[in-house]
Amino acid sequence: QKALSALKGCDYVICDCPPSMSLININVLTFCDEVILPVSLDHLSRSGVDQTIEMIEEVKWVSERNEIDFRILATFYDLRTNISKDLLKQIRDDFEDRVYNTVIRINTALKEAPGSGKTIYEHAPLSRGAFDYYKLTEEILGGGRT
């Protein structure tokens, strides 16, 4: 929080944290107002959402902050599988307006981009992955909720 508190002139600061219950994640939560929880559409990832929400609630309680909000971003959506469709429905049923409309579809270009040291927009700007993240950006900036 101290390291980031000196920032000026920023509308957003994005802290990309590993999916774990680490001291880094706890420190980031004490600083942020909003959290985007990427949830890959598989059963193990779904259980991790509940743990992360519990951690957010604990940080709010310990730091006496009530303004940490979270939204869920469904990722690795595979149109060909029923499990993706079923889990997306379950997440939307469970978390309602906390789930972004935008869904990040499974896309090889998204897996390749980090290996090439490029963003998705540099690596494959016309890919489904680039389009999905563009839609997410528009949704976030537009304040859109389901």
mmCIF file of N, CA and C in Angstrom:
data_model
loop_
_atom_site.group_PDB
_atom_site.id
_atom_site.type_symbol
_atom_site.label_atom_id
_atom_site.label_comp_id
_atom_site.label_asym_id
_atom_site.label_seq_id
_atom_site.Cartn_x
_atom_site.Cartn_y
_atom_site.Cartn_z
ATOM 1 N N GLN A 1 0.834 -1.188 0.000
ATOM 2 C CA GLN A 1 0.000 0.000 0.000
ATOM 3 C C GLN A 1 0.874 1.245 0.000
ATOM 4 N N LYS A 2 1.959 1.221 0.776
ATOM 5 C CA LYS A 2 2.852 2.373 0.811
ATOM 6 C C LYS A 2 3.495 2.602 -0.542
ATOM 7 N N ALA A 3 3.912 1.520 -1.199
ATOM 8 C CA ALA A 3 4.583 1.645 -2.493
ATOM 9 C C ALA A 3 3.655 2.241 -3.547
ATOM 10 N N LEU A 4 2.397 1.907 -3.499
ATOM 11 C CA LEU A 4 1.461 2.377 -4.518
ATOM 12 C C LEU A 4 0.747 3.666 -4.135
ATOM 13 N N SER A 5 0.791 4.058 -2.874
ATOM 14 C CA SER A 5 0.034 5.228 -2.426
ATOM 15 C C SER A 5 0.569 6.536 -3.002
ATOM 16 N N ALA A 6 1.800 6.564 -3.451
ATOM 17 C CA ALA A 6 2.380 7.792 -4.004
ATOM 18 C C ALA A 6 1.990 8.017 -5.470
ATOM 19 N N LEU A 7 1.328 7.076 -6.086
ATOM 20 C CA LEU A 7 0.936 7.237 -7.488
ATOM 21 C C LEU A 7 -0.032 8.401 -7.637
ATOM 22 N N LYS A 8 0.178 9.167 -8.685
ATOM 23 C CA LYS A 8 -0.703 10.298 -8.985
ATOM 24 C C LYS A 8 -1.101 10.231 -10.453
ATOM 25 N N GLY A 9 -2.282 10.725 -10.766
ATOM 26 C CA GLY A 9 -2.717 10.826 -12.145
ATOM 27 C C GLY A 9 -3.091 9.506 -12.792
ATOM 28 N N CYS A 10 -3.404 8.505 -11.995
ATOM 29 C CA CYS A 10 -3.775 7.196 -12.540
ATOM 30 C C CYS A 10 -5.269 6.957 -12.328
ATOM 31 N N ASP A 11 -5.942 6.547 -13.368
ATOM 32 C CA ASP A 11 -7.336 6.153 -13.212
ATOM 33 C C ASP A 11 -7.433 4.730 -12.685
ATOM 34 N N TYR A 12 -6.517 3.869 -13.149
ATOM 35 C CA TYR A 12 -6.515 2.470 -12.745
ATOM 36 C C TYR A 12 -5.084 2.017 -12.502
ATOM 37 N N VAL A 13 -4.916 1.153 -11.531
ATOM 38 C CA VAL A 13 -3.667 0.440 -11.314
ATOM 39 C C VAL A 13 -4.041 -1.034 -11.307
ATOM 40 N N ILE A 14 -3.424 -1.803 -12.173
ATOM 41 C CA ILE A 14 -3.741 -3.225 -12.261
ATOM 42 C C ILE A 14 -2.597 -4.010 -11.637
ATOM 43 N N CYS A 15 -2.924 -4.775 -10.611
ATOM 44 C CA CYS A 15 -1.961 -5.651 -9.947
ATOM 45 C C CYS A 15 -2.332 -7.078 -10.317
ATOM 46 N N ASP A 16 -1.529 -7.694 -11.152
ATOM 47 C CA ASP A 16 -1.785 -9.055 -11.612
ATOM 48 C C ASP A 16 -1.112 -10.013 -10.642
ATOM 49 N N CYS A 17 -1.900 -10.648 -9.811
ATOM 50 C CA CYS A 17 -1.377 -11.503 -8.743
ATOM 51 C C CYS A 17 -1.556 -12.982 -9.077
ATOM 52 N N PRO A 18 -0.681 -13.812 -8.527
ATOM 53 C CA PRO A 18 -0.843 -15.251 -8.742
ATOM 54 C C PRO A 18 -2.074 -15.767 -7.996
ATOM 55 N N PRO A 19 -2.657 -16.854 -8.468
ATOM 56 C CA PRO A 19 -3.858 -17.397 -7.800
ATOM 57 C C PRO A 19 -3.474 -18.190 -6.556
ATOM 58 N N SER A 20 -3.141 -17.469 -5.494
ATOM 59 C CA SER A 20 -2.743 -18.138 -4.260
ATOM 60 C C SER A 20 -3.105 -17.268 -3.069
ATOM 61 N N MET A 21 -3.034 -17.863 -1.903
ATOM 62 C CA MET A 21 -3.274 -17.134 -0.664
ATOM 63 C C MET A 21 -1.917 -16.699 -0.119
ATOM 64 N N SER A 22 -1.340 -15.662 -0.716
ATOM 65 C CA SER A 22 0.008 -15.257 -0.351
ATOM 66 C C SER A 22 -0.006 -13.887 0.320
ATOM 67 N N LEU A 23 1.119 -13.542 0.930
ATOM 68 C CA LEU A 23 1.270 -12.242 1.562
ATOM 69 C C LEU A 23 1.157 -11.126 0.522
ATOM 70 N N ILE A 24 1.667 -11.377 -0.674
ATOM 71 C CA ILE A 24 1.553 -10.379 -1.746
ATOM 72 C C ILE A 24 0.089 -10.094 -2.037
ATOM 73 N N ASN A 25 -0.704 -11.138 -2.176
ATOM 74 C CA ASN A 25 -2.126 -10.948 -2.477
ATOM 75 C C ASN A 25 -2.833 -10.208 -1.354
ATOM 76 N N ILE A 26 -2.516 -10.526 -0.120
ATOM 77 C CA ILE A 26 -3.132 -9.838 1.019
ATOM 78 C C ILE A 26 -2.752 -8.362 1.001
ATOM 79 N N ASN A 27 -1.475 -8.068 0.725
ATOM 80 C CA ASN A 27 -1.045 -6.674 0.651
ATOM 81 C C ASN A 27 -1.756 -5.927 -0.464
ATOM 82 N N VAL A 28 -1.911 -6.560 -1.613
ATOM 83 C CA VAL A 28 -2.618 -5.917 -2.724
ATOM 84 C C VAL A 28 -4.073 -5.643 -2.327
ATOM 85 N N LEU A 29 -4.694 -6.589 -1.653
ATOM 86 C CA LEU A 29 -6.089 -6.396 -1.238
ATOM 87 C C LEU A 29 -6.253 -5.237 -0.258
ATOM 88 N N THR A 30 -5.243 -4.969 0.549
ATOM 89 C CA THR A 30 -5.361 -3.838 1.476
ATOM 90 C C THR A 30 -5.296 -2.507 0.743
ATOM 91 N N PHE A 31 -4.786 -2.520 -0.487
ATOM 92 C CA PHE A 31 -4.664 -1.298 -1.274
ATOM 93 C C PHE A 31 -5.839 -1.072 -2.215
ATOM 94 N N CYS A 32 -6.380 -2.137 -2.772
ATOM 95 C CA CYS A 32 -7.329 -1.986 -3.876
ATOM 96 C C CYS A 32 -8.760 -1.732 -3.414
ATOM 97 N N ASP A 33 -9.529 -1.192 -4.337
ATOM 98 C CA ASP A 33 -10.958 -0.971 -4.113
ATOM 99 C C ASP A 33 -11.789 -2.018 -4.831
ATOM 100 N N GLU A 34 -11.243 -2.549 -5.929
ATOM 101 C CA GLU A 34 -11.963 -3.534 -6.724
ATOM 102 C C GLU A 34 -11.041 -4.687 -7.089
ATOM 103 N N VAL A 35 -11.623 -5.865 -7.198
ATOM 104 C CA VAL A 35 -10.877 -7.065 -7.534
ATOM 105 C C VAL A 35 -11.585 -7.757 -8.694
ATOM 106 N N ILE A 36 -10.810 -8.143 -9.696
ATOM 107 C CA ILE A 36 -11.340 -8.979 -10.773
ATOM 108 C C ILE A 36 -10.838 -10.383 -10.505
ATOM 109 N N LEU A 37 -11.764 -11.311 -10.323
ATOM 110 C CA LEU A 37 -11.411 -12.702 -10.070
ATOM 111 C C LEU A 37 -11.582 -13.500 -11.358
ATOM 112 N N PRO A 38 -10.476 -13.808 -12.042
ATOM 113 C CA PRO A 38 -10.597 -14.664 -13.221
ATOM 114 C C PRO A 38 -10.882 -16.094 -12.764
ATOM 115 N N VAL A 39 -11.885 -16.689 -13.346
ATOM 116 C CA VAL A 39 -12.273 -18.051 -12.975
ATOM 117 C C VAL A 39 -12.294 -18.894 -14.236
ATOM 118 N N SER A 40 -11.333 -19.827 -14.330
ATOM 119 C CA SER A 40 -11.386 -20.733 -15.466
ATOM 120 C C SER A 40 -12.556 -21.680 -15.239
ATOM 121 N N LEU A 41 -13.207 -22.032 -16.290
ATOM 122 C CA LEU A 41 -14.438 -22.804 -16.163
ATOM 123 C C LEU A 41 -14.133 -24.291 -15.999
ATOM 124 N N ASP A 42 -13.627 -24.601 -14.799
ATOM 125 C CA ASP A 42 -13.432 -25.986 -14.373
ATOM 126 C C ASP A 42 -13.767 -26.045 -12.885
ATOM 127 N N HIS A 43 -14.019 -27.236 -12.382
ATOM 128 C CA HIS A 43 -14.503 -27.377 -11.004
ATOM 129 C C HIS A 43 -13.497 -26.910 -9.964
ATOM 130 N N LEU A 44 -12.216 -27.147 -10.169
ATOM 131 C CA LEU A 44 -11.221 -26.746 -9.172
ATOM 132 C C LEU A 44 -11.134 -25.234 -9.051
ATOM 133 N N SER A 45 -11.201 -24.546 -10.155
ATOM 134 C CA SER A 45 -11.140 -23.091 -10.133
ATOM 135 C C SER A 45 -12.363 -22.521 -9.424
ATOM 136 N N ARG A 46 -13.491 -23.132 -9.618
ATOM 137 C CA ARG A 46 -14.730 -22.665 -8.972
ATOM 138 C C ARG A 46 -14.599 -22.698 -7.463
ATOM 139 N N SER A 47 -13.976 -23.721 -6.900
ATOM 140 C CA SER A 47 -13.817 -23.777 -5.451
ATOM 141 C C SER A 47 -12.827 -22.719 -4.973
ATOM 142 N N GLY A 48 -11.862 -22.355 -5.809
ATOM 143 C CA GLY A 48 -10.911 -21.311 -5.457
ATOM 144 C C GLY A 48 -11.557 -19.944 -5.324
ATOM 145 N N VAL A 49 -12.646 -19.712 -6.050
ATOM 146 C CA VAL A 49 -13.365 -18.441 -5.950
ATOM 147 C C VAL A 49 -13.858 -18.229 -4.526
ATOM 148 N N ASP A 50 -14.446 -19.257 -3.949
ATOM 149 C CA ASP A 50 -14.967 -19.133 -2.587
ATOM 150 C C ASP A 50 -13.851 -18.815 -1.592
ATOM 151 N N GLN A 51 -12.685 -19.420 -1.764
ATOM 152 C CA GLN A 51 -11.549 -19.146 -0.877
ATOM 153 C C GLN A 51 -11.070 -17.705 -1.036
ATOM 154 N N THR A 52 -11.029 -17.231 -2.266
ATOM 155 C CA THR A 52 -10.584 -15.860 -2.510
ATOM 156 C C THR A 52 -11.574 -14.861 -1.931
ATOM 157 N N ILE A 53 -12.849 -15.128 -2.059
ATOM 158 C CA ILE A 53 -13.861 -14.234 -1.491
ATOM 159 C C ILE A 53 -13.737 -14.201 0.035
ATOM 160 N N GLU A 54 -13.475 -15.349 0.635
ATOM 161 C CA GLU A 54 -13.256 -15.385 2.083
ATOM 162 C C GLU A 54 -12.047 -14.536 2.463
ATOM 163 N N MET A 55 -10.968 -14.610 1.669
ATOM 164 C CA MET A 55 -9.783 -13.811 1.950
ATOM 165 C C MET A 55 -10.109 -12.322 1.827
ATOM 166 N N ILE A 56 -10.883 -11.936 0.821
ATOM 167 C CA ILE A 56 -11.291 -10.533 0.670
ATOM 168 C C ILE A 56 -12.061 -10.081 1.902
ATOM 169 N N GLU A 57 -12.987 -10.904 2.359
ATOM 170 C CA GLU A 57 -13.782 -10.553 3.545
ATOM 171 C C GLU A 57 -12.900 -10.419 4.790
ATOM 172 N N GLU A 58 -11.914 -11.291 4.932
ATOM 173 C CA GLU A 58 -11.006 -11.207 6.076
ATOM 174 C C GLU A 58 -10.163 -9.935 6.021
ATOM 175 N N VAL A 59 -9.669 -9.588 4.842
ATOM 176 C CA VAL A 59 -8.877 -8.365 4.695
ATOM 177 C C VAL A 59 -9.745 -7.150 5.010
ATOM 178 N N LYS A 60 -10.985 -7.156 4.548
ATOM 179 C CA LYS A 60 -11.893 -6.053 4.861
ATOM 180 C C LYS A 60 -12.084 -5.918 6.366
ATOM 181 N N TRP A 61 -12.246 -7.043 7.044
ATOM 182 C CA TRP A 61 -12.469 -7.029 8.484
ATOM 183 C C TRP A 61 -11.231 -6.549 9.237
ATOM 184 N N VAL A 62 -10.065 -7.109 8.886
ATOM 185 C CA VAL A 62 -8.827 -6.757 9.580
ATOM 186 C C VAL A 62 -8.436 -5.304 9.314
ATOM 187 N N SER A 63 -8.592 -4.866 8.081
ATOM 188 C CA SER A 63 -8.178 -3.503 7.730
ATOM 189 C C SER A 63 -9.289 -2.483 7.983
ATOM 190 N N GLU A 64 -10.429 -2.951 8.444
ATOM 191 C CA GLU A 64 -11.592 -2.092 8.721
ATOM 192 C C GLU A 64 -12.001 -1.275 7.492
ATOM 193 N N ARG A 65 -11.933 -1.937 6.327
ATOM 194 C CA ARG A 65 -12.361 -1.325 5.079
ATOM 195 C C ARG A 65 -13.576 -2.073 4.567
ATOM 196 N N ASN A 66 -14.522 -1.344 4.054
ATOM 197 C CA ASN A 66 -15.722 -1.981 3.518
ATOM 198 C C ASN A 66 -15.842 -1.810 2.012
ATOM 199 N N GLU A 67 -14.909 -1.080 1.408
ATOM 200 C CA GLU A 67 -15.081 -0.715 0.003
ATOM 201 C C GLU A 67 -14.410 -1.643 -0.996
ATOM 202 N N ILE A 68 -13.944 -2.817 -0.585
ATOM 203 C CA ILE A 68 -13.358 -3.744 -1.546
ATOM 204 C C ILE A 68 -14.490 -4.506 -2.238
ATOM 205 N N ASP A 69 -14.640 -4.260 -3.515
ATOM 206 C CA ASP A 69 -15.673 -4.914 -4.301
ATOM 207 C C ASP A 69 -14.998 -5.947 -5.199
ATOM 208 N N PHE A 70 -15.725 -6.975 -5.588
ATOM 209 C CA PHE A 70 -15.143 -7.948 -6.510
ATOM 210 C C PHE A 70 -16.121 -8.253 -7.631
ATOM 211 N N ARG A 71 -15.541 -8.572 -8.770
ATOM 212 C CA ARG A 71 -16.287 -9.022 -9.936
ATOM 213 C C ARG A 71 -15.619 -10.280 -10.451
ATOM 214 N N ILE A 72 -16.379 -11.125 -11.098
ATOM 215 C CA ILE A 72 -15.874 -12.397 -11.601
ATOM 216 C C ILE A 72 -15.805 -12.361 -13.122
ATOM 217 N N LEU A 73 -14.664 -12.814 -13.636
ATOM 218 C CA LEU A 73 -14.442 -12.911 -15.075
ATOM 219 C C LEU A 73 -14.278 -14.377 -15.433
ATOM 220 N N ALA A 74 -15.211 -14.900 -16.191
ATOM 221 C CA ALA A 74 -15.136 -16.300 -16.633
ATOM 222 C C ALA A 74 -14.108 -16.409 -17.753
ATOM 223 N N THR A 75 -13.170 -17.353 -17.585
ATOM 224 C CA THR A 75 -12.104 -17.549 -18.573
ATOM 225 C C THR A 75 -12.057 -19.005 -19.021
ATOM 226 N N PHE A 76 -11.309 -19.248 -20.076
ATOM 227 C CA PHE A 76 -11.163 -20.585 -20.662
ATOM 228 C C PHE A 76 -12.524 -21.184 -21.003
ATOM 229 N N TYR A 77 -13.398 -20.336 -21.517
ATOM 230 C CA TYR A 77 -14.729 -20.789 -21.926
ATOM 231 C C TYR A 77 -14.601 -21.541 -23.244
ATOM 232 N N ASP A 78 -15.058 -22.773 -23.249
ATOM 233 C CA ASP A 78 -14.990 -23.623 -24.435
ATOM 234 C C ASP A 78 -16.416 -23.880 -24.912
ATOM 235 N N LEU A 79 -16.779 -23.266 -26.021
ATOM 236 C CA LEU A 79 -18.129 -23.391 -26.570
ATOM 237 C C LEU A 79 -18.527 -24.832 -26.866
ATOM 238 N N ARG A 80 -17.527 -25.697 -27.042
ATOM 239 C CA ARG A 80 -17.799 -27.080 -27.436
ATOM 240 C C ARG A 80 -18.178 -27.979 -26.265
ATOM 241 N N THR A 81 -17.987 -27.518 -25.033
ATOM 242 C CA THR A 81 -18.200 -28.412 -23.893
ATOM 243 C C THR A 81 -19.377 -27.978 -23.027
ATOM 244 N N ASN A 82 -20.078 -28.976 -22.524
ATOM 245 C CA ASN A 82 -21.180 -28.693 -21.605
ATOM 246 C C ASN A 82 -20.672 -28.206 -20.261
ATOM 247 N N ILE A 83 -19.485 -28.655 -19.841
ATOM 248 C CA ILE A 83 -18.974 -28.238 -18.542
ATOM 249 C C ILE A 83 -18.771 -26.724 -18.501
ATOM 250 N N SER A 84 -18.274 -26.133 -19.593
ATOM 251 C CA SER A 84 -18.117 -24.677 -19.633
ATOM 252 C C SER A 84 -19.467 -23.988 -19.509
ATOM 253 N N LYS A 85 -20.431 -24.460 -20.253
ATOM 254 C CA LYS A 85 -21.763 -23.855 -20.220
ATOM 255 C C LYS A 85 -22.399 -24.007 -18.846
ATOM 256 N N ASP A 86 -22.279 -25.205 -18.255
ATOM 257 C CA ASP A 86 -22.885 -25.468 -16.945
ATOM 258 C C ASP A 86 -22.235 -24.637 -15.841
ATOM 259 N N LEU A 87 -20.904 -24.575 -15.853
ATOM 260 C CA LEU A 87 -20.212 -23.804 -14.814
ATOM 261 C C LEU A 87 -20.456 -22.310 -14.965
ATOM 262 N N LEU A 88 -20.529 -21.808 -16.191
ATOM 263 C CA LEU A 88 -20.840 -20.398 -16.395
ATOM 264 C C LEU A 88 -22.232 -20.092 -15.855
ATOM 265 N N LYS A 89 -23.181 -20.958 -16.120
ATOM 266 C CA LYS A 89 -24.535 -20.758 -15.593
ATOM 267 C C LYS A 89 -24.532 -20.788 -14.066
ATOM 268 N N GLN A 90 -23.811 -21.732 -13.491
ATOM 269 C CA GLN A 90 -23.732 -21.832 -12.031
ATOM 270 C C GLN A 90 -23.118 -20.567 -11.423
ATOM 271 N N ILE A 91 -22.030 -20.087 -12.019
ATOM 272 C CA ILE A 91 -21.381 -18.885 -11.511
ATOM 273 C C ILE A 91 -22.322 -17.692 -11.627
ATOM 274 N N ARG A 92 -23.010 -17.575 -12.759
ATOM 275 C CA ARG A 92 -23.953 -16.455 -12.930
ATOM 276 C C ARG A 92 -25.125 -16.563 -11.960
ATOM 277 N N ASP A 93 -25.589 -17.781 -11.706
ATOM 278 C CA ASP A 93 -26.669 -17.975 -10.731
ATOM 279 C C ASP A 93 -26.202 -17.621 -9.317
ATOM 280 N N ASP A 94 -24.988 -18.040 -8.976
ATOM 281 C CA ASP A 94 -24.470 -17.834 -7.621
ATOM 282 C C ASP A 94 -24.074 -16.385 -7.349
ATOM 283 N N PHE A 95 -23.520 -15.702 -8.363
ATOM 284 C CA PHE A 95 -22.951 -14.377 -8.125
ATOM 285 C C PHE A 95 -23.661 -13.256 -8.877
ATOM 286 N N GLU A 96 -24.657 -13.574 -9.658
ATOM 287 C CA GLU A 96 -25.532 -12.634 -10.351
ATOM 288 C C GLU A 96 -24.816 -11.433 -10.946
ATOM 289 N N ASP A 97 -25.014 -10.235 -10.406
ATOM 290 C CA ASP A 97 -24.476 -9.021 -11.013
ATOM 291 C C ASP A 97 -22.985 -8.826 -10.778
ATOM 292 N N ARG A 98 -22.352 -9.747 -10.108
ATOM 293 C CA ARG A 98 -20.901 -9.673 -9.895
ATOM 294 C C ARG A 98 -20.117 -10.354 -11.023
ATOM 295 N N VAL A 99 -20.817 -10.904 -12.005
ATOM 296 C CA VAL A 99 -20.157 -11.605 -13.111
ATOM 297 C C VAL A 99 -20.193 -10.702 -14.347
ATOM 298 N N TYR A 100 -19.033 -10.504 -14.952
ATOM 299 C CA TYR A 100 -18.983 -9.709 -16.176
ATOM 300 C C TYR A 100 -19.786 -10.389 -17.275
ATOM 301 N N ASN A 101 -20.369 -9.581 -18.158
ATOM 302 C CA ASN A 101 -21.020 -10.122 -19.352
ATOM 303 C C ASN A 101 -19.988 -10.780 -20.260
ATOM 304 N N THR A 102 -18.821 -10.159 -20.341
ATOM 305 C CA THR A 102 -17.754 -10.655 -21.204
ATOM 306 C C THR A 102 -17.216 -11.970 -20.665
ATOM 307 N N VAL A 103 -17.012 -12.910 -21.574
ATOM 308 C CA VAL A 103 -16.423 -14.203 -21.252
ATOM 309 C C VAL A 103 -15.179 -14.356 -22.123
ATOM 310 N N ILE A 104 -14.077 -14.797 -21.511
ATOM 311 C CA ILE A 104 -12.843 -15.001 -22.260
ATOM 312 C C ILE A 104 -12.824 -16.447 -22.757
ATOM 313 N N ARG A 105 -12.941 -16.581 -24.068
ATOM 314 C CA ARG A 105 -12.976 -17.914 -24.669
ATOM 315 C C ARG A 105 -11.587 -18.536 -24.699
ATOM 316 N N ILE A 106 -11.565 -19.858 -24.694
ATOM 317 C CA ILE A 106 -10.299 -20.574 -24.831
ATOM 318 C C ILE A 106 -9.710 -20.218 -26.189
ATOM 319 N N ASN A 107 -8.416 -19.923 -26.210
ATOM 320 C CA ASN A 107 -7.808 -19.428 -27.435
ATOM 321 C C ASN A 107 -6.310 -19.701 -27.398
ATOM 322 N N THR A 108 -5.809 -20.381 -28.409
ATOM 323 C CA THR A 108 -4.395 -20.736 -28.462
ATOM 324 C C THR A 108 -3.509 -19.498 -28.448
ATOM 325 N N ALA A 109 -3.914 -18.441 -29.107
ATOM 326 C CA ALA A 109 -3.102 -17.226 -29.160
ATOM 327 C C ALA A 109 -2.857 -16.654 -27.764
ATOM 328 N N LEU A 110 -3.826 -16.794 -26.866
ATOM 329 C CA LEU A 110 -3.644 -16.309 -25.500
ATOM 330 C C LEU A 110 -2.563 -17.102 -24.767
ATOM 331 N N LYS A 111 -2.436 -18.366 -25.100
ATOM 332 C CA LYS A 111 -1.393 -19.192 -24.480
ATOM 333 C C LYS A 111 -0.029 -18.910 -25.105
ATOM 334 N N GLU A 112 -0.008 -18.552 -26.380
ATOM 335 C CA GLU A 112 1.249 -18.313 -27.086
ATOM 336 C C GLU A 112 1.867 -16.950 -26.763
ATOM 337 N N ALA A 113 1.048 -15.942 -26.548
ATOM 338 C CA ALA A 113 1.540 -14.570 -26.400
ATOM 339 C C ALA A 113 2.599 -14.411 -25.301
ATOM 340 N N PRO A 114 2.388 -14.915 -24.080
ATOM 341 C CA PRO A 114 3.420 -14.730 -23.052
ATOM 342 C C PRO A 114 4.754 -15.372 -23.430
ATOM 343 N N GLY A 115 4.705 -16.507 -24.103
ATOM 344 C CA GLY A 115 5.931 -17.187 -24.532
ATOM 345 C C GLY A 115 6.725 -16.396 -25.548
ATOM 346 N N SER A 116 6.025 -15.555 -26.291
ATOM 347 C CA SER A 116 6.713 -14.724 -27.283
ATOM 348 C C SER A 116 7.110 -13.368 -26.700
ATOM 349 N N GLY A 117 6.765 -13.150 -25.420
ATOM 350 C CA GLY A 117 7.112 -11.886 -24.768
ATOM 351 C C GLY A 117 6.291 -10.715 -25.258
ATOM 352 N N LYS A 118 5.097 -11.005 -25.785
ATOM 353 C CA LYS A 118 4.248 -9.956 -26.347
ATOM 354 C C LYS A 118 2.877 -9.982 -25.702
ATOM 355 N N THR A 119 2.179 -8.862 -25.809
ATOM 356 C CA THR A 119 0.785 -8.839 -25.399
ATOM 357 C C THR A 119 -0.031 -9.560 -26.470
ATOM 358 N N ILE A 120 -1.251 -9.856 -26.161
ATOM 359 C CA ILE A 120 -2.113 -10.503 -27.152
ATOM 360 C C ILE A 120 -2.329 -9.575 -28.351
ATOM 361 N N TYR A 121 -2.310 -8.264 -28.116
ATOM 362 C CA TYR A 121 -2.536 -7.305 -29.196
ATOM 363 C C TYR A 121 -1.328 -7.188 -30.123
ATOM 364 N N GLU A 122 -0.137 -7.497 -29.614
ATOM 365 C CA GLU A 122 1.055 -7.535 -30.459
ATOM 366 C C GLU A 122 1.184 -8.890 -31.154
ATOM 367 N N HIS A 123 0.872 -9.952 -30.437
ATOM 368 C CA HIS A 123 1.053 -11.312 -30.943
ATOM 369 C C HIS A 123 -0.014 -11.697 -31.975
ATOM 370 N N ALA A 124 -1.260 -11.468 -31.630
ATOM 371 C CA ALA A 124 -2.364 -11.873 -32.520
ATOM 372 C C ALA A 124 -3.528 -10.902 -32.343
ATOM 373 N N PRO A 125 -3.392 -9.706 -32.889
ATOM 374 C CA PRO A 125 -4.394 -8.663 -32.644
ATOM 375 C C PRO A 125 -5.794 -8.965 -33.176
ATOM 376 N N LEU A 126 -5.907 -9.901 -34.112
ATOM 377 C CA LEU A 126 -7.222 -10.227 -34.664
ATOM 378 C C LEU A 126 -7.776 -11.539 -34.104
ATOM 379 N N SER A 127 -7.162 -12.048 -33.064
ATOM 380 C CA SER A 127 -7.595 -13.316 -32.474
ATOM 381 C C SER A 127 -8.848 -13.125 -31.609
ATOM 382 N N ARG A 128 -9.502 -14.254 -31.327
ATOM 383 C CA ARG A 128 -10.658 -14.218 -30.423
ATOM 384 C C ARG A 128 -10.248 -13.713 -29.045
ATOM 385 N N GLY A 129 -9.044 -14.109 -28.597
ATOM 386 C CA GLY A 129 -8.564 -13.682 -27.289
ATOM 387 C C GLY A 129 -8.422 -12.172 -27.202
ATOM 388 N N ALA A 130 -7.835 -11.568 -28.242
ATOM 389 C CA ALA A 130 -7.685 -10.108 -28.274
ATOM 390 C C ALA A 130 -9.056 -9.440 -28.263
ATOM 391 N N PHE A 131 -9.972 -9.981 -29.044
ATOM 392 C CA PHE A 131 -11.326 -9.421 -29.104
ATOM 393 C C PHE A 131 -12.025 -9.520 -27.749
ATOM 394 N N ASP A 132 -11.899 -10.663 -27.082
ATOM 395 C CA ASP A 132 -12.565 -10.853 -25.789
ATOM 396 C C ASP A 132 -12.026 -9.870 -24.750
ATOM 397 N N TYR A 133 -10.722 -9.679 -24.709
ATOM 398 C CA TYR A 133 -10.154 -8.733 -23.742
ATOM 399 C C TYR A 133 -10.488 -7.291 -24.103
ATOM 400 N N TYR A 134 -10.620 -7.013 -25.380
ATOM 401 C CA TYR A 134 -11.083 -5.688 -25.794
ATOM 402 C C TYR A 134 -12.508 -5.449 -25.280
ATOM 403 N N LYS A 135 -13.370 -6.449 -25.439
ATOM 404 C CA LYS A 135 -14.747 -6.334 -24.941
ATOM 405 C C LYS A 135 -14.762 -6.139 -23.432
ATOM 406 N N LEU A 136 -13.894 -6.850 -22.718
ATOM 407 C CA LEU A 136 -13.823 -6.692 -21.263
ATOM 408 C C LEU A 136 -13.430 -5.267 -20.896
ATOM 409 N N THR A 137 -12.439 -4.733 -21.586
ATOM 410 C CA THR A 137 -12.001 -3.355 -21.326
ATOM 411 C C THR A 137 -13.155 -2.383 -21.537
ATOM 412 N N GLU A 138 -13.873 -2.570 -22.618
ATOM 413 C CA GLU A 138 -15.028 -1.696 -22.877
ATOM 414 C C GLU A 138 -16.075 -1.834 -21.767
ATOM 415 N N GLU A 139 -16.318 -3.045 -21.319
ATOM 416 C CA GLU A 139 -17.302 -3.260 -20.261
ATOM 417 C C GLU A 139 -16.867 -2.591 -18.962
ATOM 418 N N ILE A 140 -15.589 -2.727 -18.617
ATOM 419 C CA ILE A 140 -15.081 -2.118 -17.387
ATOM 420 C C ILE A 140 -15.148 -0.598 -17.474
ATOM 421 N N LEU A 141 -14.663 -0.036 -18.551
ATOM 422 C CA LEU A 141 -14.662 1.414 -18.703
ATOM 423 C C LEU A 141 -16.067 1.996 -18.809
ATOM 424 N N GLY A 142 -16.976 1.197 -19.371
ATOM 425 C CA GLY A 142 -18.358 1.649 -19.484
ATOM 426 C C GLY A 142 -19.162 1.415 -18.221
ATOM 427 N N GLY A 143 -18.560 0.718 -17.266
ATOM 428 C CA GLY A 143 -19.261 0.449 -16.009
ATOM 429 C C GLY A 143 -20.370 -0.564 -16.154
ATOM 430 N N GLY A 144 -20.355 -1.343 -17.254
ATOM 431 C CA GLY A 144 -21.432 -2.297 -17.508
ATOM 432 C C GLY A 144 -21.490 -3.425 -16.514
ATOM 433 N N ARG A 145 -22.676 -3.720 -16.071
ATOM 434 C CA ARG A 145 -22.919 -4.845 -15.186
ATOM 435 C C ARG A 145 -24.007 -5.706 -15.802
ATOM 436 N N THR A 146 -24.007 -6.995 -15.421
ATOM 437 C CA THR A 146 -25.050 -7.876 -15.933
ATOM 438 C C THR A 146 -26.366 -7.567 -15.273
#
